[in-house]
Coordinates of C-alpha atoms in Angstrom, one line a residue:
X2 CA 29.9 -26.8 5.5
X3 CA 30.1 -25.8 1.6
X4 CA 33.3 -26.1 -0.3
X5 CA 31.3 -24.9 -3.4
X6 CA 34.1 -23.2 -5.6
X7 CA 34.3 -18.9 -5.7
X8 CA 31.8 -19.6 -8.7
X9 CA 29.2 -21.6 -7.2
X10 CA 29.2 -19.0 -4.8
X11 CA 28.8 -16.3 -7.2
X12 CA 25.3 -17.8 -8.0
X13 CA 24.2 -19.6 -4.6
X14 CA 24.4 -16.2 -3.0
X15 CA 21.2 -15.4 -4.5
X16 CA 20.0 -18.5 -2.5
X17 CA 21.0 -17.1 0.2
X18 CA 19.7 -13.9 -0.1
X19 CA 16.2 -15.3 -1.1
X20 CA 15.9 -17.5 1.6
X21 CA 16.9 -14.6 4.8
X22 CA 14.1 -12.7 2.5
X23 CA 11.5 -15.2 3.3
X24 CA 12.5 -16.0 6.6
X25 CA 12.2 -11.9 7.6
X26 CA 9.6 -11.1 5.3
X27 CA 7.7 -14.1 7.8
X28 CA 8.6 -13.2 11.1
X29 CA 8.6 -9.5 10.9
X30 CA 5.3 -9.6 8.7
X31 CA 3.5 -12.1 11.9
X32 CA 5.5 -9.6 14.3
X33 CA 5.7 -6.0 13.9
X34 CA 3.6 -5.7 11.2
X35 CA 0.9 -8.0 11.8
X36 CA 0.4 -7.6 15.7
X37 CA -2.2 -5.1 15.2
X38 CA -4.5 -7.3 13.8
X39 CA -4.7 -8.9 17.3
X40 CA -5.0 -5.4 19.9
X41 CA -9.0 -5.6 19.4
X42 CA -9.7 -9.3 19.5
X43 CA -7.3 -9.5 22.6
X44 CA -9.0 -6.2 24.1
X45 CA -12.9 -8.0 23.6
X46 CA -10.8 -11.5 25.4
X47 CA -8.9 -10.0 28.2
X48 CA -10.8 -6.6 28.9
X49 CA -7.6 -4.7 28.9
X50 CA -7.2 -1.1 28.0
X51 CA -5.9 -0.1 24.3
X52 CA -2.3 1.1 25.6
X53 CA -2.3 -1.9 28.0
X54 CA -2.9 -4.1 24.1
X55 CA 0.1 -2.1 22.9
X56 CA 2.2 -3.4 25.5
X57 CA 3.0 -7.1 23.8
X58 CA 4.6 -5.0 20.6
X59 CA 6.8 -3.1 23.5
X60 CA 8.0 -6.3 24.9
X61 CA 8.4 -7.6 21.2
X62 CA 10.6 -4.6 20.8
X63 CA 12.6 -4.4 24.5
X64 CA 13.1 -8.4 23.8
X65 CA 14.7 -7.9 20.5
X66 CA 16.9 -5.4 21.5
X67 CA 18.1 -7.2 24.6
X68 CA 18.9 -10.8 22.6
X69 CA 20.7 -8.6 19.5
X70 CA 23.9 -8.6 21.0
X71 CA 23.8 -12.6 21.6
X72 CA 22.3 -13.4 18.0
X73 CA 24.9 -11.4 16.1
X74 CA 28.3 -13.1 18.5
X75 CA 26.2 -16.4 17.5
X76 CA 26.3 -15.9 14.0
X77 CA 30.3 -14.2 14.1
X78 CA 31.1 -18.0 15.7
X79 CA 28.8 -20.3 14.7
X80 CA 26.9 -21.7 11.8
X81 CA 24.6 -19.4 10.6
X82 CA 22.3 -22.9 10.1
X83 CA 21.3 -23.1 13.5
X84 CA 20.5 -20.0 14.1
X85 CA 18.0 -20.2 11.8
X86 CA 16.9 -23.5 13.2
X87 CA 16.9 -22.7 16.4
X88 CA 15.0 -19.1 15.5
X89 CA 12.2 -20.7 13.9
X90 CA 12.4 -23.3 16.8
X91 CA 11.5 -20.5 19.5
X92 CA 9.0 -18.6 17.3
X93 CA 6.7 -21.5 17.1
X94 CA 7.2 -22.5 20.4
X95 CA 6.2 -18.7 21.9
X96 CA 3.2 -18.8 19.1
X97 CA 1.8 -21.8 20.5
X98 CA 1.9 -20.6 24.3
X99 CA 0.7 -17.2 23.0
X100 CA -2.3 -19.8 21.2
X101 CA -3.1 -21.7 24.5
X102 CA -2.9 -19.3 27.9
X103 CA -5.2 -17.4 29.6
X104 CA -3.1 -16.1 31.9
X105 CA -1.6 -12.9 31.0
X106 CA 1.9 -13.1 32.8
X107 CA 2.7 -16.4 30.6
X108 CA 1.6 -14.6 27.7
X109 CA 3.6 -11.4 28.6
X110 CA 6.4 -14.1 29.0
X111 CA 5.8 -15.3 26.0
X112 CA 6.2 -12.7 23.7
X113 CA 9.1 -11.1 25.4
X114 CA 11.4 -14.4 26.0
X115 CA 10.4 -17.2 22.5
X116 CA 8.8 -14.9 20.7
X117 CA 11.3 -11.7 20.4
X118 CA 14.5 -14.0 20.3
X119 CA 12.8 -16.2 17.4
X120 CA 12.1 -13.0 15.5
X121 CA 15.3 -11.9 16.4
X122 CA 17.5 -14.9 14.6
X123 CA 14.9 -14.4 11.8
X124 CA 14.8 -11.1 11.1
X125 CA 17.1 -8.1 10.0
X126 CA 20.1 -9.0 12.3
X127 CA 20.4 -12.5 10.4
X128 CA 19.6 -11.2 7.3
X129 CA 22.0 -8.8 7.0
X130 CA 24.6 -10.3 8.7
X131 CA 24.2 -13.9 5.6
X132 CA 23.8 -11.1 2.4
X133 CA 26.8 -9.1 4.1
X134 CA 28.9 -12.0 4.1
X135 CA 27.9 -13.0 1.0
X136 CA 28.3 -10.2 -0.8
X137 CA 31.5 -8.2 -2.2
X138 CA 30.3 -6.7 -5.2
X139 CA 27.2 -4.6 -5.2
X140 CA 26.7 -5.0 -1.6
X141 CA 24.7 -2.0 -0.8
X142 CA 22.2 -3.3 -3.5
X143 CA 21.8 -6.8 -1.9
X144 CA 20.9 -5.4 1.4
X145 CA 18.6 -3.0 -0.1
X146 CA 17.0 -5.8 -2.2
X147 CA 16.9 -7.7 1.6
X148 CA 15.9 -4.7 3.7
X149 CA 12.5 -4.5 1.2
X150 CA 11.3 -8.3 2.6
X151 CA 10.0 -6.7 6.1
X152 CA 7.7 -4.1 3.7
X153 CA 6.5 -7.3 2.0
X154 CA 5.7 -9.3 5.3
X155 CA 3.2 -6.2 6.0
X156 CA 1.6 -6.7 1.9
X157 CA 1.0 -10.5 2.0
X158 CA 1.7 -12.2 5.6
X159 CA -0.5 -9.2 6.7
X160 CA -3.8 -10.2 4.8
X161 CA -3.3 -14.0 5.0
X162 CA -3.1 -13.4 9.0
X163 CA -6.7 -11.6 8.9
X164 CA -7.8 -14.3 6.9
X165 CA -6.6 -17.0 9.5
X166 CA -8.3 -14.6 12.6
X167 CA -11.6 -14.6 10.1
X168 CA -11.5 -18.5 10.0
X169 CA -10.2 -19.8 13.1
X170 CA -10.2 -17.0 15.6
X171 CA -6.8 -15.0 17.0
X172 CA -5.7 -18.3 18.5
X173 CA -5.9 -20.5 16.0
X174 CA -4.4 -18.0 13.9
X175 CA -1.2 -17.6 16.4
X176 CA -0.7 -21.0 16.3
X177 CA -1.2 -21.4 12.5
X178 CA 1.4 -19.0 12.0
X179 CA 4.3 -20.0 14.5
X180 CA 4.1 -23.5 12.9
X181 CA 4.7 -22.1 9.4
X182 CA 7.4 -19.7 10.6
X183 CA 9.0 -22.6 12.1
X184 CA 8.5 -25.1 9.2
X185 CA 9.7 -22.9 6.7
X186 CA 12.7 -21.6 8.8
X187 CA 13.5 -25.4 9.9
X188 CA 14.1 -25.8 6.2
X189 CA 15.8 -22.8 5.4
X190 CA 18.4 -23.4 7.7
X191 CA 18.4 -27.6 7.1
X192 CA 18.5 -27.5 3.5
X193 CA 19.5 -23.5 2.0
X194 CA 21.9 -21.9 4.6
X195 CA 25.3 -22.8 3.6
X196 CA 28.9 -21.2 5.2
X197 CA 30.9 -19.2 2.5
X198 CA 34.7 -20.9 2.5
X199 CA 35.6 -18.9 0.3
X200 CA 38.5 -15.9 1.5
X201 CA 36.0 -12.6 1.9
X202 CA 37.7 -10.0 -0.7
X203 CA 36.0 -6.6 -1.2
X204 CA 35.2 -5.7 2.8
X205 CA 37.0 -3.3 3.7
X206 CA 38.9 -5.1 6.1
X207 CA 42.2 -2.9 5.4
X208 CA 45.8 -3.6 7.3
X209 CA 44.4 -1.5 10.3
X210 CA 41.1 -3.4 10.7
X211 CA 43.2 -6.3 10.0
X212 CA 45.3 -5.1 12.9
X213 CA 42.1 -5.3 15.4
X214 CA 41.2 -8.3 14.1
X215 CA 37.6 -9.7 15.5
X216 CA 36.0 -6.8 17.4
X217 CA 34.9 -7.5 20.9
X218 CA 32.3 -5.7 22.9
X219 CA 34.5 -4.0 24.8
X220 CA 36.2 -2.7 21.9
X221 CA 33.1 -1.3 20.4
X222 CA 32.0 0.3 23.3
X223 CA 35.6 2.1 23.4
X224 CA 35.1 3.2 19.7
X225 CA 33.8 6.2 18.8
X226 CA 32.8 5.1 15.5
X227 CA 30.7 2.9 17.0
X228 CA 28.5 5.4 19.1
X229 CA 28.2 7.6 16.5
X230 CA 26.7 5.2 14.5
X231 CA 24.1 4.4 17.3
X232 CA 23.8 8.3 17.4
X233 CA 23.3 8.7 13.9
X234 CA 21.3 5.9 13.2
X235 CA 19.2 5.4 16.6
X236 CA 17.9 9.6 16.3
X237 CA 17.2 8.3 12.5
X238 CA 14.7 5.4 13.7
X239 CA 13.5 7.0 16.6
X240 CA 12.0 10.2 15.1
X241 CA 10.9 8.0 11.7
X242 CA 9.1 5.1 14.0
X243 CA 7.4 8.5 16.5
X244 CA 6.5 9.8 13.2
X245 CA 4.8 6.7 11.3
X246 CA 2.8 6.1 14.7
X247 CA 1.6 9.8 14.3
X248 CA 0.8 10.4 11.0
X249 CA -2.5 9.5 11.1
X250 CA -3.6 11.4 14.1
X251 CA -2.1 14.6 12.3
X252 CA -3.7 14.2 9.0
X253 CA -7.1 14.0 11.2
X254 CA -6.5 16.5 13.2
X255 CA -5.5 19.0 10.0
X256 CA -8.8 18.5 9.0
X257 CA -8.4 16.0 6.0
X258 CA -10.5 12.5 5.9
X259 CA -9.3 9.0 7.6
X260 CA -9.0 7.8 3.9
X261 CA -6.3 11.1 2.7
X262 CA -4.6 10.2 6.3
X263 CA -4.3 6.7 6.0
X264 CA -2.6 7.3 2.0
X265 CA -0.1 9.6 3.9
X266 CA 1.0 6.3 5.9
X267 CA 0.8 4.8 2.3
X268 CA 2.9 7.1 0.5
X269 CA 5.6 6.7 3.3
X270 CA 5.8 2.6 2.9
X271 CA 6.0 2.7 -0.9
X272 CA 8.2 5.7 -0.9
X273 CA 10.3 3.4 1.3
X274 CA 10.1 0.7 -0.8
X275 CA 12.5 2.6 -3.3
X276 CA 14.5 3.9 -0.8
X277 CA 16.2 0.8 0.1
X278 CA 16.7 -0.3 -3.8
X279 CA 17.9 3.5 -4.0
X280 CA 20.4 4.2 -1.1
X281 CA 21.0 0.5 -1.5
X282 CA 22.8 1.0 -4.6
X283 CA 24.2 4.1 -4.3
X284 CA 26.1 2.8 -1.2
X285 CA 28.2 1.0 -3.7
X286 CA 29.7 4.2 -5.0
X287 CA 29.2 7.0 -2.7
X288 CA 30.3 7.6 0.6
X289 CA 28.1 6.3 2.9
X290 CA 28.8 8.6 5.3
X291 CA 27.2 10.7 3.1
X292 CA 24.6 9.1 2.1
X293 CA 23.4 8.4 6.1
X294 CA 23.7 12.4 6.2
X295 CA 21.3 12.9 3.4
X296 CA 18.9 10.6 5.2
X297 CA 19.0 13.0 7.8
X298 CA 18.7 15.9 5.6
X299 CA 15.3 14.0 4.1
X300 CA 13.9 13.9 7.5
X301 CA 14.6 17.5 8.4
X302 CA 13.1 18.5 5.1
X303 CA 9.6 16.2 6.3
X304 CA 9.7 17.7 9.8
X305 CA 10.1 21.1 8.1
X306 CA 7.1 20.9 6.1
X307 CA 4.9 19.0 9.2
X308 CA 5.5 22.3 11.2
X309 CA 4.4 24.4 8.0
X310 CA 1.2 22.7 8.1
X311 CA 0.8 22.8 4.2
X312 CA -2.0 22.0 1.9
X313 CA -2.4 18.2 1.1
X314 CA -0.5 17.5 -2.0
X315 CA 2.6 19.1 -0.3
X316 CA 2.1 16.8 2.4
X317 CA 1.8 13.9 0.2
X318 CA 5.1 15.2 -1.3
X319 CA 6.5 15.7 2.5
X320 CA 5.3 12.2 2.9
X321 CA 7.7 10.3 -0.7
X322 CA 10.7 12.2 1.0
X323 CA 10.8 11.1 4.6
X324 CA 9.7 7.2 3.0
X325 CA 12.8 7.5 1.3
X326 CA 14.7 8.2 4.3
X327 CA 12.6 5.7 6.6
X328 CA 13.7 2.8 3.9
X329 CA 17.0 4.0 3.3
X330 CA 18.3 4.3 6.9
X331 CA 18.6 0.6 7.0
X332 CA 20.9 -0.8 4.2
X333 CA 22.8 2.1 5.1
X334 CA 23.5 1.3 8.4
X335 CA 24.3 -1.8 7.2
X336 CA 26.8 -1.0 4.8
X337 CA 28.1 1.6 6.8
X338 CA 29.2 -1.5 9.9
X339 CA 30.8 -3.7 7.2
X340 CA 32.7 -0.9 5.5
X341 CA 33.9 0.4 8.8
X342 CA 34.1 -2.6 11.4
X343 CA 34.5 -5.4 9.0
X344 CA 32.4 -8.7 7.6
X345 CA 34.0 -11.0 10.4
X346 CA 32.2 -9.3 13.6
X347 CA 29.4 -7.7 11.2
X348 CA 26.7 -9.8 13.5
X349 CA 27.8 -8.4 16.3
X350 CA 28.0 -4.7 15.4
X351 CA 25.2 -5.1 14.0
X352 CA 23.0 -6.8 17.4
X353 CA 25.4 -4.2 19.9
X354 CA 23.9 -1.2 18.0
X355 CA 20.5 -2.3 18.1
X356 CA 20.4 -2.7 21.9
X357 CA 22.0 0.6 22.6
X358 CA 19.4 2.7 19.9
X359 CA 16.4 1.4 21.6
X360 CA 16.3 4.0 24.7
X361 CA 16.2 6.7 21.5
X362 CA 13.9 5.0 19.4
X363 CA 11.3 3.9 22.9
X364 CA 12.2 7.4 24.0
X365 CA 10.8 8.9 20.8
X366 CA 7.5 7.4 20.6
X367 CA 6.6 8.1 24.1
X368 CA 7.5 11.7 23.8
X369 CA 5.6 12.1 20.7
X370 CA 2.6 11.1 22.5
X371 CA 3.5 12.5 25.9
X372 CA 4.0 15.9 23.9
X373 CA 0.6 15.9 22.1
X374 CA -1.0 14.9 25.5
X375 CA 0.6 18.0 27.5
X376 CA -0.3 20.9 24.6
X377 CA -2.9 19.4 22.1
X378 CA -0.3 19.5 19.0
X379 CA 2.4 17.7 17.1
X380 CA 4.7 20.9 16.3
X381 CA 6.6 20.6 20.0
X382 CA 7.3 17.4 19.2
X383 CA 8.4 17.8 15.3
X384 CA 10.1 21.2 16.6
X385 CA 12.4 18.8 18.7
X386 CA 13.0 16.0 16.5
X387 CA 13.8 19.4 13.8
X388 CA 16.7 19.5 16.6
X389 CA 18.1 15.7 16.7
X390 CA 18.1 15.3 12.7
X391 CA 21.1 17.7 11.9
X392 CA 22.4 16.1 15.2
X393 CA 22.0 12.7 13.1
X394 CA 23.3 14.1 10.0
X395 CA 26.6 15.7 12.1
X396 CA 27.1 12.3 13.5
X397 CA 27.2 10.6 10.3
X398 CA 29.7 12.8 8.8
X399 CA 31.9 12.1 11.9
X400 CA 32.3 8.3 11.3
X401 CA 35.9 7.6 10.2
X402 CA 36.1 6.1 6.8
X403 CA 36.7 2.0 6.7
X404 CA 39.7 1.1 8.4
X405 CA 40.3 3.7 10.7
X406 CA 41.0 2.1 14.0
X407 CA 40.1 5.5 16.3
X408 CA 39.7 3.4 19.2

């Protein structure tokens, strides 16, 4: 454990928050970003149907949820270290089954049990949980600056996977990439990770969150705070992940080119990109009640101009807004739990609220699809999510400010 003095600190937390960086720019890049790289090649092995292919990211996604809650009471107890460790330990281990079956319940198995709780400890919950507690001054900016590694996982782990399939097959890809994820995480968390000593100033933690002291689940899920927040934040995902899976489809079926379609999906991920620096930053000095609420309104403004079916360059306009409010959602969210529920159960918060927003955001990308199926169109869909944004952006303004106990 570090005894490194309050000015060490000041500088190793840069460290810190480059090594979280790396370790979720890896693991969500080989996850969420680079799974579909493997739907066809797995389709031409296994002679499964497309949405049968799709099924591995769902159990990526179910998995994560479920384990959140136990990753983020593991890193409010224990040494942040072996998470890490133990993280990259599982990821390489559910890569190399993933590499070496045939049989598709092991693989299902797989992904859902090594695979999602590796990704897990690697990915946002950790990350945010180390730069949180690392973090007093310019906070918001950190996590923004942290939120941005999962974009880069999809601009250079992305291309160096399709290199690997080119090369060596899906397979040997797999395995070649769970064994750097766990090398590189194995020494991250040997090596980097350190435990700040030093008292945590600057969090928020007033006399009445002092009062509470370490929340437990229990007390969360009596908090009305807290289910706001998964209100808020959950509608916030759910409509922007329904929406990113859609975009294409729409821009096709308005008429335009798969080229002008697939830019709109690029004009969302570098409009994103700025979000998080952004809102980031400006959650050092505005409300971030606020700020969430604004996120909403950038999504209702999006939704607004999808229904409108406008000409292209106001769709590419359409398209910078929402990316700002489907990267600034996140450091956000984050800000928000440490301002209101404290640094010392951050992990926690942080891993409750992800398991109890993924019925909204599963919920909305099945009814996206599910609507287009039943009527041929997008607008019933966008008409309804045009109803859970201001919902979203009530909820936000709702949250107490820090240190309100309103349990």
């Amino acid at each position: 454990m570090s005894t490194a003095s309050p000015a060490i600190d000041g500088r190793y937390k840069w460290v810190i928050l480059a090594a979280v960086f790396i370790a979720q720019m890896m693991a969500i890049g080989a996850t969420s970003f680079g799974y579909g790289l493997f739907v066809k090649p797995v389709i031409a092995e296994f002679g499964m149907s497309r949405g049968n292919a799709n099924l591995g990211l769902m159990l990526i996604i179910v998995g994560m949820a479920l384990v959140s809650p136990l990753v983020g009471q593991m890193l409010d107890r224990f040494p942040a270290r072996w998470t890490v460790i133990g993280g990259g330990a599982l990821f390489g281990i559910g890569a190399a089954i993933v590499a070496m079956t045939s049989n598709l319940w092991v693989l299902a198995a797989a992904i859902f049990l090594p695979l999602a709780v590796g990704t897990t400890a690697l990915g946002p919950l950790t990350a945010s949980t180390l730069v949180a507690r690392w973090f007093d001054e310019r906070r918001g900016r950190a996590l923004g600056i942290v939120a941005i590694s999962s974009s880069t996982g999809g601009l250079l782990v992305v291309p160096a996977m399709a290199a690997l399939i080119e090369q060596f097959g899906w397979r040997g890809a797999v395995a070649i990439t769970g064994f750097a994820v766990a090398m590189v995480a194995t020494l991250i968390g040997l090596f980097v990770i350190r435990e700040r000593t030093v008292p945590v100033v600057g969090s928020a933690e007033t006399p009445a969150m002092a009062a509470v002291g370490r929340w437990t689940a229990r007390q969360l899920i009596g908090t009305r705070d807290f289910w706001l927040l998964v209100l808020s934040v959950g509608v916030l995902m759910g409509v922007s992940q329904a929406l990113l899976s859609s975009l294409v489809a729409y821009g096709t079926d308005r008429g335009f080119s798969l080229a002008q379609a697939t830019a709109l999906v690029l004009c969302v991920s570098a409009s994103s990109i700025a979000g998080k620096l952004v809102i980031g930053m400006l959650a050092d000095s505005i409300d971030k009640r606020w700020l969430l609420a604004g996120v909403a309104l950038l999504l209702e403004l999006f939704l607004v101009i999808l229904m409108m079916h406008p000409v292209y360059p106001a769709l590419v306009a359409g398209c910078l807004a929402a990316g700002a409010a489907v990267g600034g959602t996140y450091p956000v969210w984050a800000a928000l739990i440490s301002s209101r529920f404290g640094i010392a159960s951050f992990g926690m918060v942080m891993g409750l609220t992800v398991q109890f927003q993924m019925p909204i955001i599963l919920g909305s990308l099945r009814f996206v699809g599910d609507s287009f199926d039943r009527t041929g169109s997008y607008d019933q869909a966008f008409a309804a999510f045009a109803i859970l944004a201001p919902i979203a952006f009530l909820a936000a303004l709702a949250i107490g400010r820090p240190g309100m106990a309103r349990l």
